[in-house]
Coordinates of C-alpha atoms and ligand atoms in Angstrom, one line a residue:
X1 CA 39.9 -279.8 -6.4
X2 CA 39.2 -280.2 -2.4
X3 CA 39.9 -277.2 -0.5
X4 CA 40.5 -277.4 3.0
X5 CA 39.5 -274.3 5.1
X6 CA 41.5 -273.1 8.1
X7 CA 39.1 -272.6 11.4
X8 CA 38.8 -268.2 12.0
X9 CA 37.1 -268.2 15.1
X10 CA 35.8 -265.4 16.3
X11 CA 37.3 -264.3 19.7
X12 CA 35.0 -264.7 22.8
X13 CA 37.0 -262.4 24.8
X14 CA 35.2 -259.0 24.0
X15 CA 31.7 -260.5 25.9
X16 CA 32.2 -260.2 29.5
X17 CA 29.7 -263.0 30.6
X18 CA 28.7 -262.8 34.2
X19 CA 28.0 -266.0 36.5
X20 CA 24.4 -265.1 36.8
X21 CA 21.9 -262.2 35.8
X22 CA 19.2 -260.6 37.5
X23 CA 15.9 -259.3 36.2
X24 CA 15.9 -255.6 34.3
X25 CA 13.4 -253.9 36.5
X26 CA 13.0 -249.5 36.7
X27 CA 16.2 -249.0 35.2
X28 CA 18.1 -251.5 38.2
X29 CA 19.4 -255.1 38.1
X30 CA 17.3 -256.8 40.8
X31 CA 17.1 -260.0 42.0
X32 CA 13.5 -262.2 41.3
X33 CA 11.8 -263.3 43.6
X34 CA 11.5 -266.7 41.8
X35 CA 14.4 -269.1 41.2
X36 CA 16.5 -269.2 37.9
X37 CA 17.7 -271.0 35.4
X38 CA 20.1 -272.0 32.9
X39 CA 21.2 -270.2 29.7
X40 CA 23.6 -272.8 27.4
X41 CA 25.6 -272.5 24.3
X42 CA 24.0 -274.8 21.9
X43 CA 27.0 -275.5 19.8
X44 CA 28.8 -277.2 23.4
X45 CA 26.4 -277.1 25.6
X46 CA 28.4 -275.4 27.5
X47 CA 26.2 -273.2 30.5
X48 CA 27.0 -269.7 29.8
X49 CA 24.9 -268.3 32.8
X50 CA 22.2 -268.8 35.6
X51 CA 19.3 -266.1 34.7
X52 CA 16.6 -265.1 36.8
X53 CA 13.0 -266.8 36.4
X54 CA 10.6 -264.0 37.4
X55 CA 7.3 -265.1 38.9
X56 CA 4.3 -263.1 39.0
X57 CA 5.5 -260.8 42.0
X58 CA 8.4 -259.8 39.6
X59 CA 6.2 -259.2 36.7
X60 CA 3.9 -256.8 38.3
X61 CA 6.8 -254.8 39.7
X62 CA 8.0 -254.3 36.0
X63 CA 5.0 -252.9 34.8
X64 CA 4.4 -251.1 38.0
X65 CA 7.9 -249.5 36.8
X66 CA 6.5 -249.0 33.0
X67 CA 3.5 -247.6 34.3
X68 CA 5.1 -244.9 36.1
X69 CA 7.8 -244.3 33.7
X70 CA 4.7 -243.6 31.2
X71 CA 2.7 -241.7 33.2
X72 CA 5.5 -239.2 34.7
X73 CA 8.4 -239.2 32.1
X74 CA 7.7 -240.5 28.4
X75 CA 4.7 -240.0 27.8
X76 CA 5.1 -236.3 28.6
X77 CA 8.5 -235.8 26.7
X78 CA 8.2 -234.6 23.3
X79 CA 8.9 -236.6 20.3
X80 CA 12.3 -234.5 19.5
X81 CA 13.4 -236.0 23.2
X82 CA 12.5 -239.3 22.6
X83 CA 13.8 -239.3 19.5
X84 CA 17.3 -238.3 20.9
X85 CA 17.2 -241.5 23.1
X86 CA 16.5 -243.8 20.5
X87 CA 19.2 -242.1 18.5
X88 CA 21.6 -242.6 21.3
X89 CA 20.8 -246.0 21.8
X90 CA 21.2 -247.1 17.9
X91 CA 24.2 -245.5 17.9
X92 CA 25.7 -247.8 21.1
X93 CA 24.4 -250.8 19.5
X94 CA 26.5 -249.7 16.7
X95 CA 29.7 -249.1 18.8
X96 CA 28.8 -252.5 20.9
X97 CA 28.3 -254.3 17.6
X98 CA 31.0 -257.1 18.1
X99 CA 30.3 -257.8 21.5
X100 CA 26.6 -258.2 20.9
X101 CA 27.0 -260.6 17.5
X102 CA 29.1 -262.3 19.4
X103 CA 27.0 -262.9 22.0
X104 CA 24.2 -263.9 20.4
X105 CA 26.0 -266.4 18.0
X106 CA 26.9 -267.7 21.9
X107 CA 23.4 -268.1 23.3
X108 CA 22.1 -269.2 20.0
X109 CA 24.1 -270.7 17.7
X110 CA 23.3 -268.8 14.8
X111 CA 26.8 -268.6 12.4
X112 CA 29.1 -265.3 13.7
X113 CA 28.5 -264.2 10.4
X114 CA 24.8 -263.7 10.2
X115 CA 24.8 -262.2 13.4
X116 CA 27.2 -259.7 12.4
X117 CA 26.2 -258.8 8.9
X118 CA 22.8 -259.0 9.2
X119 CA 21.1 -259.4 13.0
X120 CA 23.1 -256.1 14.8
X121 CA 23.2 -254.2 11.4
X122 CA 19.4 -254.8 11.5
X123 CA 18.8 -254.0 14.8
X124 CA 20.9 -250.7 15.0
X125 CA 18.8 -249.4 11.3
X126 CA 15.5 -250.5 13.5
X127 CA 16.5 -247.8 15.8
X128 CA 17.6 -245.5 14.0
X129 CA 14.6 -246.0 11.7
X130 CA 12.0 -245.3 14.5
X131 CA 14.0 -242.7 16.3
X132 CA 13.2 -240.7 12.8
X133 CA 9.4 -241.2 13.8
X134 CA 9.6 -240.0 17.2
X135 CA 8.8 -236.2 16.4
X136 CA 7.2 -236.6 13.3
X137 CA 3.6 -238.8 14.4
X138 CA 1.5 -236.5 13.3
X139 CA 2.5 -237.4 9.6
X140 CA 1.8 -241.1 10.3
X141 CA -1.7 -241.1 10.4
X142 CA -2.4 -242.7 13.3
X143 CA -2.8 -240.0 16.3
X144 CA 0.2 -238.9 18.7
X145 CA -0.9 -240.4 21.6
X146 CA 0.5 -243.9 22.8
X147 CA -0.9 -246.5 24.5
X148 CA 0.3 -246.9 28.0
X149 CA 2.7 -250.0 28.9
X150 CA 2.8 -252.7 26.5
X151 CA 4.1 -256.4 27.2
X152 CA 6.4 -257.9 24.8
X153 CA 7.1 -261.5 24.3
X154 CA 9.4 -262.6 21.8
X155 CA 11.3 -266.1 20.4
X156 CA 14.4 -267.9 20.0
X157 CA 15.2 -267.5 16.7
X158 CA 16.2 -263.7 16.6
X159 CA 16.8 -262.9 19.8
X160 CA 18.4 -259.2 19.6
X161 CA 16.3 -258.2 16.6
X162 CA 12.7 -259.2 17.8
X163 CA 13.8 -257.0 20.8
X164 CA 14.5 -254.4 18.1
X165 CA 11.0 -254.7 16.2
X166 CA 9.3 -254.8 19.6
X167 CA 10.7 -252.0 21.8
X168 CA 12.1 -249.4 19.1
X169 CA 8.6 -248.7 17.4
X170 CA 6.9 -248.8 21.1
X171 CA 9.3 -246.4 22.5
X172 CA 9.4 -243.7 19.8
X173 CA 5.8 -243.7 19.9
X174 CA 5.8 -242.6 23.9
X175 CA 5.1 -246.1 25.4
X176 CA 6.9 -248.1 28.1
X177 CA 7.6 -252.3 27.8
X178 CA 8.2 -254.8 29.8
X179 CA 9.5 -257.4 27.5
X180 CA 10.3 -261.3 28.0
X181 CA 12.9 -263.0 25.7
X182 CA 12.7 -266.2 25.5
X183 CA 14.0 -269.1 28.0
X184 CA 16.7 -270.6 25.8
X185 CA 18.4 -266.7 24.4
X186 CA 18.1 -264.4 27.1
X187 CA 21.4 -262.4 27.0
X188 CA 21.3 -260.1 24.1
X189 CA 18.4 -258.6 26.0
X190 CA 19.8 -258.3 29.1
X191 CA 23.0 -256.8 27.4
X192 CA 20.1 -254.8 25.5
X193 CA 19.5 -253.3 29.6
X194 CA 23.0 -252.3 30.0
X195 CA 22.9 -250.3 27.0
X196 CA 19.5 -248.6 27.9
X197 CA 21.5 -248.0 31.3
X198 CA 24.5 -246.5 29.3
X199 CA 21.9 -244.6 27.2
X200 CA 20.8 -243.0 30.4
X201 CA 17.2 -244.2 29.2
X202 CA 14.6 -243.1 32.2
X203 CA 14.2 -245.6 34.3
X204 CA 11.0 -248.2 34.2
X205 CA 10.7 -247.1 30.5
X206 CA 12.6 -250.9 29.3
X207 CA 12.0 -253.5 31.7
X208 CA 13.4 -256.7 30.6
X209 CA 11.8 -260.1 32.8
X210 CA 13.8 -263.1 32.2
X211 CA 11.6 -266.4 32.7
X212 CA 9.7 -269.3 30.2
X213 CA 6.3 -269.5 28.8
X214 CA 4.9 -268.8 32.9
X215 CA 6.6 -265.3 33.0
X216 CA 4.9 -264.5 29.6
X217 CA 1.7 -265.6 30.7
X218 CA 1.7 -263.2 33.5
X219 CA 2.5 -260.5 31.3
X220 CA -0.1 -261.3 29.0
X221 CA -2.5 -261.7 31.9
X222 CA -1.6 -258.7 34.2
X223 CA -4.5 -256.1 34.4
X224 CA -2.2 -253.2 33.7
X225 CA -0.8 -253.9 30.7
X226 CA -2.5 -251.5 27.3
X227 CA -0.9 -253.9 24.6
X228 CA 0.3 -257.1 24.3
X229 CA 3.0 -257.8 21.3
X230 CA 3.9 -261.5 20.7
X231 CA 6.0 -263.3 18.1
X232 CA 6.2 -267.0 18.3
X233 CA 4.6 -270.4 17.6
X234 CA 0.9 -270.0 16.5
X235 CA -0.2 -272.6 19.0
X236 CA 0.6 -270.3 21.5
X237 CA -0.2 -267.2 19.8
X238 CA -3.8 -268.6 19.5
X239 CA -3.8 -269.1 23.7
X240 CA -3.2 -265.3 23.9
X241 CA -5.6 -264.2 21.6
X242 CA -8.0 -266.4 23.8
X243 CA -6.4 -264.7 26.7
X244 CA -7.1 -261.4 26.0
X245 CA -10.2 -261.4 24.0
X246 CA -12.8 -259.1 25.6
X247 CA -10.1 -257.2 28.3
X248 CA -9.7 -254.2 25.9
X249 CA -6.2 -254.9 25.4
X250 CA -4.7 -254.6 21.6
X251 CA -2.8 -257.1 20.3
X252 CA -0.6 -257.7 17.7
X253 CA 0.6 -261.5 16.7
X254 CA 3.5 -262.7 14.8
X255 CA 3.2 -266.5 14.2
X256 CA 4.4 -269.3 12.0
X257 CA 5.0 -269.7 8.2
X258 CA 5.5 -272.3 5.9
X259 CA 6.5 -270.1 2.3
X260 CA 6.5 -271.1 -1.1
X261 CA 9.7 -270.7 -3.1
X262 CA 8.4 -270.6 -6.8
X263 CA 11.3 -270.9 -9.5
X264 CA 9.8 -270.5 -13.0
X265 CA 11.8 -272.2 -15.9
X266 CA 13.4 -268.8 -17.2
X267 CA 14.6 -267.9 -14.0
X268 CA 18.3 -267.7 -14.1
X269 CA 19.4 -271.3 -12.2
X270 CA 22.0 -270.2 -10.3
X271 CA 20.8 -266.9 -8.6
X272 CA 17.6 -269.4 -7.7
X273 CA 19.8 -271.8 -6.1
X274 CA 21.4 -269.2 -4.2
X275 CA 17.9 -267.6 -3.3
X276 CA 16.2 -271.0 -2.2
X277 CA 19.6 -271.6 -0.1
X278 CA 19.3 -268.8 1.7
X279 CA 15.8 -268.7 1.9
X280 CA 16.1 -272.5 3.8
X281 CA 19.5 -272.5 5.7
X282 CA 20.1 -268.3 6.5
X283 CA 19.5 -269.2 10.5
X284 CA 19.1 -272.9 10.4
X285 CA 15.9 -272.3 8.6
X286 CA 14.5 -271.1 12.0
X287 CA 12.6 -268.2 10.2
X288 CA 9.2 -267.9 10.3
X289 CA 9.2 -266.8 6.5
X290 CA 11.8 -269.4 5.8
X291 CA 11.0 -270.6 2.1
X292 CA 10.3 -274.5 3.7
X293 CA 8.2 -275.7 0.0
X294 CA 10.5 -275.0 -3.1
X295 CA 8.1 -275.1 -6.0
X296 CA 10.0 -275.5 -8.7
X297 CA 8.7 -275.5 -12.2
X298 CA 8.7 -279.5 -13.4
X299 CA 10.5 -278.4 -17.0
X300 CA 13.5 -277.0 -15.0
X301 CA 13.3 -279.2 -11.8
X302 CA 16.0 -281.8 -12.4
X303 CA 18.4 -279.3 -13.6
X304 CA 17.7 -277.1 -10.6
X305 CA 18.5 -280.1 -7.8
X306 CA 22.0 -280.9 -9.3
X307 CA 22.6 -277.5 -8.8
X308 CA 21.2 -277.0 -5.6
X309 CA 22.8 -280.3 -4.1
X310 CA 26.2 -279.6 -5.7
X311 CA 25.9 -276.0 -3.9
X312 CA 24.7 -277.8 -0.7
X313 CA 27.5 -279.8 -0.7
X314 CA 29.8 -276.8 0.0
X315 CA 27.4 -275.5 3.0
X316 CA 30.3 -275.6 5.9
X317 CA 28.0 -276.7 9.4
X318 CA 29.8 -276.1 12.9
X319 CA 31.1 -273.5 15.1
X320 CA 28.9 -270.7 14.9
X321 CA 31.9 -268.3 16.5
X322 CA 33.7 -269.5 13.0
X323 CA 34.0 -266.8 10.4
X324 CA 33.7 -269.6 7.7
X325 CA 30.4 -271.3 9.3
X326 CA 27.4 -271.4 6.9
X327 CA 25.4 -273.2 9.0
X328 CA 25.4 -273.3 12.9
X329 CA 23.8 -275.3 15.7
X330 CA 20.2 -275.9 16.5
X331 CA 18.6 -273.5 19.0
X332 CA 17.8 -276.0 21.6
X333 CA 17.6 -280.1 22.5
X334 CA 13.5 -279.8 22.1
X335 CA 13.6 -277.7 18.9
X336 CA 16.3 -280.7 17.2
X337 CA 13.9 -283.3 18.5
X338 CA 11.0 -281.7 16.6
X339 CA 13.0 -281.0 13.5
X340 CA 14.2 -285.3 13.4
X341 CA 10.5 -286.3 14.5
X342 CA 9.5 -284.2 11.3
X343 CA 12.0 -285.5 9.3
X344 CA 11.7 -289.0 9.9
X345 CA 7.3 -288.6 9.2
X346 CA 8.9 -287.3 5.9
X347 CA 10.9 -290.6 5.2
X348 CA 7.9 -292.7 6.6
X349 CA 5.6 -290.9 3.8
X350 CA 7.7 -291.8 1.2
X351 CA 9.6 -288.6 0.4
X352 CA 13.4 -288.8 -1.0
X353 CA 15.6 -287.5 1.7
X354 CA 19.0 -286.6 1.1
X355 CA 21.8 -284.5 2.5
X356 CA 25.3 -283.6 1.3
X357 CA 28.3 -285.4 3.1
X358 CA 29.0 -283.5 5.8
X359 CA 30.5 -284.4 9.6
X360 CA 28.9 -282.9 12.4
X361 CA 30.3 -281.9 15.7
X362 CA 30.1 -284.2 19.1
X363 CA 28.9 -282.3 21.1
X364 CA 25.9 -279.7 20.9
X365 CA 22.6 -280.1 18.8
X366 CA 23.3 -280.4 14.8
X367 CA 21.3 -281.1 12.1
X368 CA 22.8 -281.2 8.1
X369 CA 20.9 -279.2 5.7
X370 CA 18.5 -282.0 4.1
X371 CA 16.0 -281.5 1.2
X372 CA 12.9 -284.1 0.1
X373 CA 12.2 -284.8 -3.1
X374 CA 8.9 -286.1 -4.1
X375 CA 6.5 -284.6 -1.5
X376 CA 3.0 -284.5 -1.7
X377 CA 0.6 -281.4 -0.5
X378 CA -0.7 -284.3 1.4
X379 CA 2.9 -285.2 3.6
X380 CA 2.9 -283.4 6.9
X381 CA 6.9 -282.4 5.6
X382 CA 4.8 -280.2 3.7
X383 CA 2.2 -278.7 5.6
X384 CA 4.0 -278.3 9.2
X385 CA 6.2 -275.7 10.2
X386 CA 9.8 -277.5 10.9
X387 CA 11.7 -274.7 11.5
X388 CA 15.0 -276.0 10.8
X389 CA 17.3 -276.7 7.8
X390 CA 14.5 -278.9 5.8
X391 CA 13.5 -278.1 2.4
X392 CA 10.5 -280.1 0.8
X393 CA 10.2 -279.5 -2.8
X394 CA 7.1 -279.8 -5.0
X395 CA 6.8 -279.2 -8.5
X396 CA 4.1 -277.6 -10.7
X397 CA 3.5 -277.0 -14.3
X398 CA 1.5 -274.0 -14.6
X399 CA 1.4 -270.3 -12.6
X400 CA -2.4 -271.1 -11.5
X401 CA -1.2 -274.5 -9.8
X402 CA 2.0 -272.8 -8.6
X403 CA -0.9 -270.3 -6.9
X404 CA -2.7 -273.0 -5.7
X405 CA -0.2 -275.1 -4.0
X406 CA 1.4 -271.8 -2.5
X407 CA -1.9 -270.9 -0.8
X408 CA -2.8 -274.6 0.2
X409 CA -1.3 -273.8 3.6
X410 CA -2.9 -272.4 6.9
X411 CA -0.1 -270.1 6.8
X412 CA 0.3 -266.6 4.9
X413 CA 3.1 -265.0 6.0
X414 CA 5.6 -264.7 3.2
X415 CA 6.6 -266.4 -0.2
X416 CA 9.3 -265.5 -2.8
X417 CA 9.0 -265.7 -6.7
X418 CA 11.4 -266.6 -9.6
X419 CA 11.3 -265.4 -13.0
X420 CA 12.4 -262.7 -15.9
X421 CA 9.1 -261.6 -16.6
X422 CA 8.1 -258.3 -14.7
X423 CA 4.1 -259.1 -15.5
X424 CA 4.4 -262.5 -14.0
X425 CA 5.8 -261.1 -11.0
X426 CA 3.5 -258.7 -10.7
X427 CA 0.2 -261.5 -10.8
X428 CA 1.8 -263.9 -8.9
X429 CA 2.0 -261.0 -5.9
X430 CA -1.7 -260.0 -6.3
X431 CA -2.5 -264.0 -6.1
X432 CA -0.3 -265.4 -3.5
X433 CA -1.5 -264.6 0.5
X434 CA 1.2 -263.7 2.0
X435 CA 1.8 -261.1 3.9
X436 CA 5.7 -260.4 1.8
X437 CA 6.3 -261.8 -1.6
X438 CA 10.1 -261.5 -2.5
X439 CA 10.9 -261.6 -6.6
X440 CA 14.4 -262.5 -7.1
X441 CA 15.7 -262.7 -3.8
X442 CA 14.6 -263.7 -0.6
X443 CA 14.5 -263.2 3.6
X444 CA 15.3 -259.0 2.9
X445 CA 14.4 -257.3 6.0
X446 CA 14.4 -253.6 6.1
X447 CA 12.6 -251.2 8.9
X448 CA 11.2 -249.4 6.5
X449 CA 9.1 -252.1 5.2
X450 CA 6.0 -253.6 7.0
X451 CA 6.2 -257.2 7.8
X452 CA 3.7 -259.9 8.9
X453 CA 1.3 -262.4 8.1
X454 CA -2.1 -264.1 6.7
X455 CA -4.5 -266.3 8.2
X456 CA -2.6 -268.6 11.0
X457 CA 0.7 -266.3 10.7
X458 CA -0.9 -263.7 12.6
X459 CA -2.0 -260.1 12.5
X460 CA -0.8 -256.5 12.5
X461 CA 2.7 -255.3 11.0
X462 CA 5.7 -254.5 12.5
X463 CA 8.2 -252.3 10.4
X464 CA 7.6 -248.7 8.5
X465 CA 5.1 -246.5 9.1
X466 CA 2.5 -249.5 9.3
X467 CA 4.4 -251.0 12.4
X468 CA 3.8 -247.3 14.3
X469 CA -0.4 -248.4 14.1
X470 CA 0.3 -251.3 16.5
X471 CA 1.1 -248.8 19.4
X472 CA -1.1 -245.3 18.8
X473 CA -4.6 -245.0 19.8
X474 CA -5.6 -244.3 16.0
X475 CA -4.1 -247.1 15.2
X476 CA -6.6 -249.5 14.5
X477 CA -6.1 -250.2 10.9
Ligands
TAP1 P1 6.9 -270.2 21.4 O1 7.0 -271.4 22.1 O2 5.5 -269.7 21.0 O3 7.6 -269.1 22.3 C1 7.6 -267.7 22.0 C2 7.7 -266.9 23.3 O4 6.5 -267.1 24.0 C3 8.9 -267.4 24.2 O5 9.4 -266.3 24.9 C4 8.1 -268.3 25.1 O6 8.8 -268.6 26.4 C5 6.8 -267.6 25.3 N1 5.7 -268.4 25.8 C6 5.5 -269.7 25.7 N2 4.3 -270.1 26.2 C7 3.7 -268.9 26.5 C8 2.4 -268.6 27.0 N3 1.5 -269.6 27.2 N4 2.0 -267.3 27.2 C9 2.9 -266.3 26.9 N5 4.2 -266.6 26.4 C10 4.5 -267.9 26.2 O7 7.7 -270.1 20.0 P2 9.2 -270.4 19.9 O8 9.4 -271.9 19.9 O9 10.0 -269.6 20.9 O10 9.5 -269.8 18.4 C11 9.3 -270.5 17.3 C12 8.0 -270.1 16.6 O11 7.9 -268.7 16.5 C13 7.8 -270.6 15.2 O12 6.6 -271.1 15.0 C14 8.1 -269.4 14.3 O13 7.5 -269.4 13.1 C15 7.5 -268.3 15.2 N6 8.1 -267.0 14.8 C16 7.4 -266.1 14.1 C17 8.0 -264.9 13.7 C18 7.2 -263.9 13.0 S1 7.8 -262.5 12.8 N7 6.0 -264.2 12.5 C19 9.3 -264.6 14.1 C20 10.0 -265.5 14.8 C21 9.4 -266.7 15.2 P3 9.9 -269.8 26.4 O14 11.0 -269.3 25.6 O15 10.2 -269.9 27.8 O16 9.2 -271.0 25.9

């Protein structure tokens, strides 16, 4: 039977979008001193805003402003103060839950749905998580004392809860940010500033500077800055390890992935299908642990793609403000450029593509969930990061090549196994190198559990008790 769905949009009215946005600098909206740009809905193209492009004037009067927030306020309050902040702010994010979700399913076309069930949820338990830290350091293991102002510089692809992983675990620990989101999602994070204003947070202790890849470079660069926390593409991720090396600064690096998805032949099908699903189109499959390779074991594989295309053909791909949307727009015009480019090496290799049936809106940047069949470890399709709704899928016919082809990657950062049988589980964890392994689900993100990544996907952890090491002097783990 054909069911026909009637649109739920989500309202738009409870976000009070201004024409234009200034920079987030000692607790004050100020203007930059640079010029500014433009933020866009990427499901209409829509502009949503002009935001201000700080140059390197602008930069070093936000960590002027951390700097002094650290030295005379935060760093001097005790943890039971700090914590009471943190707790106050969580607790906004909680109260401003609709507003931001929808906001962020605005700026970057993730589906309503995600951004309200998983990305504010997320965010508010981050706080909340870290704020229960803030008076209890000396338990952790890694000293009390902070590290001074650290620069944050964070992607597209979870605007609002990068913020979270960045600047909650920095600030219970008694250090100040100055934090960059990136060009194409910047106002989550500037509504982020409006509720560190309604928090009453001290001034200069969040600064947020709008700007692209120039603004973080001058973060990265400036003398005054203790610790430098980054999360995006490796390629860049490699130019700041270059750009800090031998300056003293720490720094912790969250980069690329390109995870296995194993599905042994006695895992139950269906929860499989739904794992590798979510583990491919949960944010348009722009996750950095997005499971990108299914390996699927070859006695079960044929079964398993009739039931993961029949339960792709009822992926519903459009208006992310839509209650009903599975699948929402691509972040930006570049990113949907690299995903087709990918794609169409995949075709050109001789990997089976295919896609369910499904029309996809006029305007704004779309791209239908599409799997390959018959890929090599050889095809690019299967070595590159895509990040986008693109699944290759391998098969194997043994644990020890299901190993193999997992770690055949430069990437480490998370991978997910399938299966009934605890001990298999348990070896395929100790084999794999990655810095998660999921069994039986997938993408689960929780603050009390450390996150991050092998070889090319990075170093350090953010989340739990690990994610405190990144900003305490005894932290070098
Ligand atoms: P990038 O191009 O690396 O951008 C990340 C951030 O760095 C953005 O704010 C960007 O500004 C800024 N930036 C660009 N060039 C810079 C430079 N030379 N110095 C300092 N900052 C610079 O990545 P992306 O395209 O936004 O995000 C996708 C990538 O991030 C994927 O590879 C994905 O796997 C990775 N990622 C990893 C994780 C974790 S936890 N491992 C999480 C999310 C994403 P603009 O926005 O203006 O370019």
């Amino acid at each position: 039977m054909d069911f026909t769905y009637a649109p739920a949009p989500e309202s738009r009215s409870i976000v009070d979008l201004k024409a234009s946005y200034g920079l987030f600098i000692s607790g004050q909206f100020v203007d930059g001193h640079g010029s500014s740009f433009k933020t866009i809905s990427p499901a209409t193209e829509e502009v949503l805003a002009e935001v201000a492009e700080a140059d390197d004037a602008d930069v070093d009067a936000a960590v002027k402003a951390a700097r002094r927030a650290h030295t005379r306020v935060w760093s001097r309050m005790p943890g039971s103060e700090r914590a009471k902040y943190l707790y106050r702010i969580a607790r906004i994010i909680q109260e401003r839950s609709r507003e931001l979700a929808v906001l962020e399913s605005l700026d970057n076309g993730k589906p309503i749905k995600e951004s309200r069930d998983v990305d504010v949820p997320v965010v508010a338990a981050h706080f909340f998580y870290y704020a229960g830290w803030a008076d209890k350091l000396e338990h952790a293991g890694f000293g009390t004392t902070p590290l001074g102002v650290a620069g944050q510089v964070i992607p597209w692809n979870f605007p609002l809860l990068m913020l979270a992983w960045k600047v909650a675990p920095a600030l219970a620990c008694g250090n100040t940010v100055v934090l960059k989101p990136a060009e194409t999602t910047p106002l989550t994070a500037l509504l982020f500033a409006e509720i560190c204003q309604q928090a009453d947070l001290p001034p200069g202790v969040v600064n947020i500077v709008t700007g692209a890849g120039g603004t973080g470079q001058a973060i990265v660069a400036h003398p005054d800055v203790d610790k430098v926390a980054f999360t995006g593409s490796t390629e860049v991720g490699k130019a700041i390890a270059r750009a800090v090396a031998g300056t003293g600064k720490k720094v912790t690096l969250e980069l690329g992935g390109k995870a296995a998805n194993i599905v042994f032949d006695d895992a139950p099908i269906d929860q499989a299908v739904e794992g590798i699903v979510n583990g491919i189109f949960f944010n348009q499959g722009h996750v950095c642990c997005a499971g990108s390779r299914l390996l699927v074991q070859e006695s079960v594989a044929d079964e398993l793609l009739e039931r993961l295309k029949r339960r792709m053909g009822t992926l519903r791909v459009g208006d992310p403000l839509d209650k009903n949307t599975d699948v929402g727009a691509i972040n930006s015009a570049a990113q949907l450029q690299r995903i087709r480019e990918l794609s169409d090496v995949g075709e050109a290799e001789g990997a089976g593509r295919w896609s369910p049936p499904c029309e996809l809106p006029d305007r704004g940047f779309w791209f239908p969930p599409t799997i390959f069949t018959g890929v090599s470890q050889a095809h690019r399709i299967a070595r590159e990061e895509i990040f986008g709704p693109v699944l290759s899928v391998l098969t194997f016919r043994t644990p020890s090549e299901a190993v193999e082809k997992a770690n055949n990657t430069p990437y480490g950062l998370s991978a997910g196994v399938w299966t009934e049988k605890g001990s298999l589980i348990l070896h395929m964890a100790g084999a794999l190198k990655a810095g998660v392994v999921w069994a039986n689900t997938f993408n689960k993100f929780d603050p009390t559990s450390p996150f991050g990544g092998y070889k090319e996907s990075g170093q350090g952890r953010e989340g739990g008790r690990h994610g405190l090491a990144a900003y305490l002097k005894g932290g070098d783990l």
